[in-house]
């Protein structure tokens, strides 16, 4: 079997009916029940029927994306899929990766991400923060422009590079005025586009520090198990085994950048040749190919793609 990793998506890949293709698969039904019981609400109904606007609320999106990623993972296991050599998750997806690796149970993780989402939304009032995807400009230049714009605004407004998604796409976040100023400056510096993102908070920016403090308090109450699969974390691009170190990485991840390009490169350095996105959508699978053309990216989100991935990895 080929050497492979599983990666889990974060916010943005959610869709009404995203679990429908699995039908009544017992592994999916069990995951939905477990997650719903942990929150005391019917997440299955929210995913199946929406409405779309409710699913897009950060406080709902984070739990349902965690659930959807874990559900696909459990189907993979139930259908005889082999254990990957490593796992990782983009932003919120790291919690799905930690469940897959046995560090957290789904029942532990679901309330954590609901708290994380609520704290993030409370940290910056809606309309005062923003994010934008900068296309076609090197990451180092994006960081330099952000630093210059923040300095020009006297430090009262802040904009930072927060998601290093692939060599041609870096996401910036911060206060609305600074992100808008940076968007214009990015294009002047040679970017093809600076595309505003439809999000309700400036995720992974330093403005999320108050949210991270609330999350940290909750993390101290959680018992973390030793991972049985290596988890490459976002914030340090590192594999840690100790519960306190895992908790600290999750805390810092809330207001620190997602180093996705380096995470995929770290997988290749471990000899991994295939990276499978586990959960709704194909966003991460596409990023894999743009980060390194020698790597094979694939997606697993329904019975048909499950069969394709099994064949691909055989």
Short mmCIF file of C-alpha atoms in Angstrom, two decimals:
data_model
loop_
_atom_site.label_atom_id
_atom_site.label_comp_id
_atom_site.label_asym_id
_atom_site.label_seq_id
_atom_site.Cartn_x
_atom_site.Cartn_y
_atom_site.Cartn_z
CA UNK A 1 0.00 0.00 0.00
CA UNK A 2 1.12 3.51 -0.78
CA UNK A 3 2.24 5.82 2.03
CA UNK A 4 -0.61 8.26 2.64
CA UNK A 5 -2.02 10.91 4.94
CA UNK A 6 -5.56 12.03 5.70
CA UNK A 7 -6.40 15.73 5.99
CA UNK A 8 -9.63 17.26 7.27
CA UNK A 9 -11.32 20.43 5.97
CA UNK A 10 -12.42 23.42 8.01
CA UNK A 11 -15.00 26.17 7.55
CA UNK A 12 -16.13 26.93 4.03
CA UNK A 13 -16.81 23.39 2.79
CA UNK A 14 -20.14 23.00 4.57
CA UNK A 15 -23.30 22.40 2.54
CA UNK A 16 -26.88 21.44 3.30
CA UNK A 17 -27.22 17.69 2.71
CA UNK A 18 -23.47 17.04 2.89
CA UNK A 19 -24.01 13.66 4.60
CA UNK A 20 -26.89 12.52 2.36
CA UNK A 21 -24.71 10.45 0.03
CA UNK A 22 -23.75 8.14 2.89
CA UNK A 23 -27.39 7.11 3.20
CA UNK A 24 -28.07 5.20 6.41
CA UNK A 25 -24.50 3.96 6.92
CA UNK A 26 -24.28 2.86 10.58
CA UNK A 27 -20.95 4.66 11.15
CA UNK A 28 -22.46 7.97 10.02
CA UNK A 29 -25.65 7.51 12.01
CA UNK A 30 -23.64 6.71 15.14
CA UNK A 31 -21.42 9.79 14.67
CA UNK A 32 -24.45 12.05 14.18
CA UNK A 33 -26.12 10.65 17.29
CA UNK A 34 -22.97 10.99 19.38
CA UNK A 35 -22.39 14.60 18.33
CA UNK A 36 -26.05 15.55 18.77
CA UNK A 37 -26.14 14.03 22.26
CA UNK A 38 -22.98 15.93 23.21
CA UNK A 39 -24.57 19.28 22.31
CA UNK A 40 -28.17 18.47 23.17
CA UNK A 41 -29.41 19.40 19.70
CA UNK A 42 -30.16 17.60 16.45
CA UNK A 43 -27.12 18.25 14.26
CA UNK A 44 -28.34 15.65 11.77
CA UNK A 45 -31.46 17.67 11.03
CA UNK A 46 -29.43 20.89 10.67
CA UNK A 47 -27.08 19.21 8.17
CA UNK A 48 -29.87 17.51 6.24
CA UNK A 49 -32.30 20.43 6.02
CA UNK A 50 -30.41 23.61 6.89
CA UNK A 51 -31.37 26.30 6.16
CA UNK A 52 -28.13 27.31 4.50
CA UNK A 53 -27.99 30.53 6.57
CA UNK A 54 -28.15 28.56 9.82
CA UNK A 55 -25.44 26.18 8.64
CA UNK A 56 -23.22 29.16 7.76
CA UNK A 57 -23.31 30.60 11.29
CA UNK A 58 -19.86 30.04 12.78
CA UNK A 59 -21.32 28.53 15.95
CA UNK A 60 -23.01 25.86 13.79
CA UNK A 61 -20.43 25.52 11.02
CA UNK A 62 -17.59 24.47 13.29
CA UNK A 63 -19.46 21.59 15.01
CA UNK A 64 -21.05 20.28 11.80
CA UNK A 65 -17.77 20.31 9.87
CA UNK A 66 -16.08 18.44 12.71
CA UNK A 67 -18.92 15.90 12.64
CA UNK A 68 -18.84 15.51 8.85
CA UNK A 69 -15.09 14.88 8.80
CA UNK A 70 -15.28 12.33 11.61
CA UNK A 71 -18.26 10.61 9.95
CA UNK A 72 -16.28 10.10 6.71
CA UNK A 73 -13.32 8.85 8.75
CA UNK A 74 -15.48 6.31 10.58
CA UNK A 75 -16.89 5.03 7.29
CA UNK A 76 -13.33 4.58 6.01
CA UNK A 77 -12.49 2.53 9.10
CA UNK A 78 -15.73 0.54 9.01
CA UNK A 79 -15.13 -0.37 5.36
CA UNK A 80 -11.67 -1.74 6.10
CA UNK A 81 -9.56 1.28 5.22
CA UNK A 82 -5.97 1.21 6.46
CA UNK A 83 -4.58 3.67 9.00
CA UNK A 84 -2.83 6.67 7.41
CA UNK A 85 0.80 7.42 8.20
CA UNK A 86 -0.17 10.89 9.45
CA UNK A 87 -3.19 13.18 9.77
CA UNK A 88 -3.70 16.94 9.83
CA UNK A 89 -6.58 19.36 9.57
CA UNK A 90 -6.93 22.85 8.12
CA UNK A 91 -7.77 25.23 10.98
CA UNK A 92 -10.89 23.76 12.59
CA UNK A 93 -10.12 20.50 10.77
CA UNK A 94 -7.33 19.86 13.25
CA UNK A 95 -10.00 18.85 15.77
CA UNK A 96 -11.28 16.20 13.33
CA UNK A 97 -7.69 14.99 12.93
CA UNK A 98 -7.31 14.72 16.70
CA UNK A 99 -10.50 12.64 16.92
CA UNK A 100 -9.25 10.38 14.10
CA UNK A 101 -5.96 9.92 15.97
CA UNK A 102 -7.76 8.99 19.19
CA UNK A 103 -6.60 12.06 21.11
CA UNK A 104 -10.15 13.30 21.68
CA UNK A 105 -13.50 11.55 21.47
CA UNK A 106 -16.14 13.12 19.26
CA UNK A 107 -18.17 13.81 22.41
CA UNK A 108 -15.25 15.78 23.85
CA UNK A 109 -14.43 17.66 20.66
CA UNK A 110 -17.91 18.84 19.67
CA UNK A 111 -18.54 21.06 22.75
CA UNK A 112 -14.98 22.40 22.46
CA UNK A 113 -15.46 23.60 18.89
CA UNK A 114 -18.89 25.07 19.73
CA UNK A 115 -17.22 27.08 22.52
CA UNK A 116 -14.35 28.00 20.17
CA UNK A 117 -16.79 29.26 17.56
CA UNK A 118 -18.90 31.28 20.00
CA UNK A 119 -15.80 32.84 21.57
CA UNK A 120 -14.43 33.80 18.15
CA UNK A 121 -17.70 35.45 17.18
CA UNK A 122 -17.84 37.37 20.47
CA UNK A 123 -14.22 38.52 20.25
CA UNK A 124 -14.79 40.86 17.31
CA UNK A 125 -18.24 42.39 16.65
CA UNK A 126 -19.75 41.46 13.27
CA UNK A 127 -18.76 44.01 10.65
CA UNK A 128 -15.60 45.25 12.36
CA UNK A 129 -13.30 42.43 11.22
CA UNK A 130 -12.62 41.01 7.76
CA UNK A 131 -10.65 38.46 5.77
CA UNK A 132 -9.47 38.37 2.16
CA UNK A 133 -7.71 35.85 -0.07
CA UNK A 134 -4.67 37.28 -1.82
CA UNK A 135 -4.03 35.49 -5.11
CA UNK A 136 -0.84 35.47 -7.14
CA UNK A 137 1.57 37.06 -4.66
CA UNK A 138 4.35 35.29 -2.75
CA UNK A 139 3.69 34.75 0.94
CA UNK A 140 6.72 36.79 2.04
CA UNK A 141 5.47 39.78 0.04
CA UNK A 142 1.99 39.40 1.53
CA UNK A 143 3.49 39.48 5.04
CA UNK A 144 5.58 42.55 4.17
CA UNK A 145 2.58 44.44 2.79
CA UNK A 146 0.52 43.58 5.89
CA UNK A 147 3.29 44.90 8.15
CA UNK A 148 3.55 48.10 6.11
CA UNK A 149 -0.20 48.74 6.10
CA UNK A 150 -0.45 48.14 9.85
CA UNK A 151 2.44 50.56 10.42
CA UNK A 152 0.90 53.18 8.09
CA UNK A 153 -2.35 53.01 10.07
CA UNK A 154 -0.45 53.72 13.28
CA UNK A 155 -1.12 50.34 14.86
CA UNK A 156 -4.73 51.22 15.71
CA UNK A 157 -5.86 48.87 12.93
CA UNK A 158 -4.18 45.56 12.21
CA UNK A 159 -3.92 43.19 9.24
CA UNK A 160 -1.95 39.92 9.22
CA UNK A 161 -1.27 36.93 6.96
CA UNK A 162 -3.19 34.10 8.60
CA UNK A 163 -3.65 31.17 6.19
CA UNK A 164 -0.77 30.02 3.99
CA UNK A 165 -2.92 27.82 1.76
CA UNK A 166 -0.76 27.26 -1.30
CA UNK A 167 2.11 29.06 -3.04
CA UNK A 168 -0.31 31.38 -4.85
CA UNK A 169 -2.91 31.93 -2.15
CA UNK A 170 -2.47 33.57 1.24
CA UNK A 171 -5.40 34.70 3.35
CA UNK A 172 -5.16 37.93 5.34
CA UNK A 173 -7.31 38.96 8.32
CA UNK A 174 -7.73 41.81 10.77
CA UNK A 175 -9.78 44.94 11.28
CA UNK A 176 -12.02 45.82 8.33
CA UNK A 177 -10.29 49.10 7.44
CA UNK A 178 -6.83 47.51 7.52
CA UNK A 179 -7.88 44.51 5.40
CA UNK A 180 -9.44 46.84 2.81
CA UNK A 181 -6.30 49.02 2.73
CA UNK A 182 -4.13 45.90 2.44
CA UNK A 183 -6.25 44.59 -0.44
CA UNK A 184 -5.47 47.70 -2.50
CA UNK A 185 -1.80 47.56 -1.48
CA UNK A 186 -1.55 43.87 -2.47
CA UNK A 187 -2.75 44.62 -5.98
CA UNK A 188 -0.26 47.49 -6.22
CA UNK A 189 2.46 45.01 -5.14
CA UNK A 190 1.55 42.63 -7.97
CA UNK A 191 -1.24 40.42 -6.64
CA UNK A 192 -3.77 39.22 -9.22
CA UNK A 193 -6.65 39.66 -6.81
CA UNK A 194 -7.50 40.39 -3.20
CA UNK A 195 -10.84 38.67 -2.76
CA UNK A 196 -12.95 39.55 0.31
CA UNK A 197 -14.20 36.40 2.06
CA UNK A 198 -17.77 36.00 3.35
CA UNK A 199 -16.83 35.35 6.98
CA UNK A 200 -18.11 36.81 10.23
CA UNK A 201 -14.79 37.20 12.09
CA UNK A 202 -11.04 37.67 11.36
CA UNK A 203 -10.05 34.08 12.17
CA UNK A 204 -6.46 33.24 13.14
CA UNK A 205 -5.50 36.89 13.57
CA UNK A 206 -4.23 38.41 16.83
CA UNK A 207 -7.72 39.90 17.26
CA UNK A 208 -8.82 36.37 18.21
CA UNK A 209 -6.65 36.32 21.34
CA UNK A 210 -9.62 36.97 23.69
CA UNK A 211 -11.36 33.95 22.15
CA UNK A 212 -8.22 31.88 22.59
CA UNK A 213 -8.14 32.72 26.31
CA UNK A 214 -11.68 31.34 26.73
CA UNK A 215 -10.73 28.25 24.74
CA UNK A 216 -7.61 27.75 26.85
CA UNK A 217 -9.70 27.66 30.03
CA UNK A 218 -11.87 24.91 28.52
CA UNK A 219 -8.87 22.95 27.24
CA UNK A 220 -7.45 22.69 30.76
CA UNK A 221 -10.53 20.65 31.71
CA UNK A 222 -10.04 18.10 28.92
CA UNK A 223 -8.16 14.80 29.17
CA UNK A 224 -6.12 14.18 26.02
CA UNK A 225 -5.15 10.63 25.06
CA UNK A 226 -1.85 9.72 23.40
CA UNK A 227 -2.34 9.81 19.61
CA UNK A 228 -2.13 6.47 17.79
CA UNK A 229 -1.51 8.31 14.50
CA UNK A 230 0.90 11.25 14.17
CA UNK A 231 -0.98 14.57 14.01
CA UNK A 232 0.90 17.39 12.26
CA UNK A 233 -0.41 20.57 13.87
CA UNK A 234 -1.11 23.90 12.11
CA UNK A 235 0.69 26.29 14.39
CA UNK A 236 4.14 24.68 14.67
CA UNK A 237 4.02 22.13 11.82
CA UNK A 238 5.01 19.66 14.52
CA UNK A 239 3.95 16.29 15.92
CA UNK A 240 3.44 16.38 19.69
CA UNK A 241 2.35 13.53 21.96
CA UNK A 242 1.90 15.20 25.33
CA UNK A 243 -1.61 16.36 26.22
CA UNK A 244 -0.45 19.72 27.59
CA UNK A 245 1.52 20.40 24.40
CA UNK A 246 -1.49 19.47 22.23
CA UNK A 247 -3.73 21.79 24.26
CA UNK A 248 -1.20 24.62 23.99
CA UNK A 249 -1.02 24.19 20.20
CA UNK A 250 -4.83 24.38 19.94
CA UNK A 251 -4.83 27.51 22.10
CA UNK A 252 -2.19 29.26 19.96
CA UNK A 253 -3.81 28.05 16.73
CA UNK A 254 -6.91 30.14 17.51
CA UNK A 255 -4.96 33.42 17.06
CA UNK A 256 -2.03 32.18 14.97
CA UNK A 257 -1.57 31.35 11.29
CA UNK A 258 -2.49 28.11 9.53
CA UNK A 259 0.81 26.95 8.01
CA UNK A 260 -0.76 24.62 5.47
CA UNK A 261 1.93 24.76 2.78
CA UNK A 262 4.56 23.70 5.33
CA UNK A 263 2.25 21.00 6.74
CA UNK A 264 1.91 19.35 3.33
CA UNK A 265 5.65 19.72 2.71
CA UNK A 266 6.28 18.02 6.08
CA UNK A 267 4.17 15.09 4.92
CA UNK A 268 6.26 14.72 1.77
CA UNK A 269 9.43 14.85 3.88
CA UNK A 270 8.08 11.82 5.77
CA UNK A 271 7.83 9.86 2.53
CA UNK A 272 4.08 10.36 2.07
CA UNK A 273 3.04 10.32 -1.60
CA UNK A 274 -0.78 10.54 -1.38
CA UNK A 275 -2.87 13.03 0.62
CA UNK A 276 -6.58 12.27 1.03
CA UNK A 277 -9.08 14.94 2.08
CA UNK A 278 -11.57 13.28 4.42
CA UNK A 279 -14.89 15.11 4.64
CA UNK A 280 -17.03 17.42 2.51
CA UNK A 281 -15.53 19.10 -0.53
CA UNK A 282 -12.30 18.96 -2.52
CA UNK A 283 -10.61 22.22 -1.48
CA UNK A 284 -7.64 20.66 0.34
CA UNK A 285 -7.15 18.01 -2.35
CA UNK A 286 -6.74 20.80 -4.89
CA UNK A 287 -4.27 22.64 -2.66
CA UNK A 288 -2.08 19.53 -2.41
CA UNK A 289 -1.37 19.55 -6.13
CA UNK A 290 -0.60 23.27 -6.14
CA UNK A 291 1.76 22.93 -3.18
CA UNK A 292 3.72 20.04 -4.73
CA UNK A 293 2.92 18.58 -8.16
CA UNK A 294 4.66 15.31 -7.20
CA UNK A 295 2.05 14.61 -4.52
CA UNK A 296 -1.26 12.97 -5.35
CA UNK A 297 -4.33 14.65 -3.83
CA UNK A 298 -7.69 12.91 -3.53
CA UNK A 299 -11.01 13.46 -1.76
CA UNK A 300 -13.24 11.09 0.22
CA UNK A 301 -16.80 12.33 0.79
CA UNK A 302 -19.24 9.68 -0.51
CA UNK A 303 -19.37 5.95 -1.39
CA UNK A 304 -18.04 6.53 -4.91
CA UNK A 305 -14.96 8.46 -3.76
CA UNK A 306 -14.43 5.91 -0.96
CA UNK A 307 -14.06 3.22 -3.61
CA UNK A 308 -11.77 5.46 -5.71
CA UNK A 309 -9.48 6.17 -2.75
CA UNK A 310 -9.23 2.48 -1.84
CA UNK A 311 -8.19 1.70 -5.40
CA UNK A 312 -5.78 4.63 -5.55
CA UNK A 313 -3.96 3.58 -2.38
CA UNK A 314 -3.82 -0.16 -3.09
#
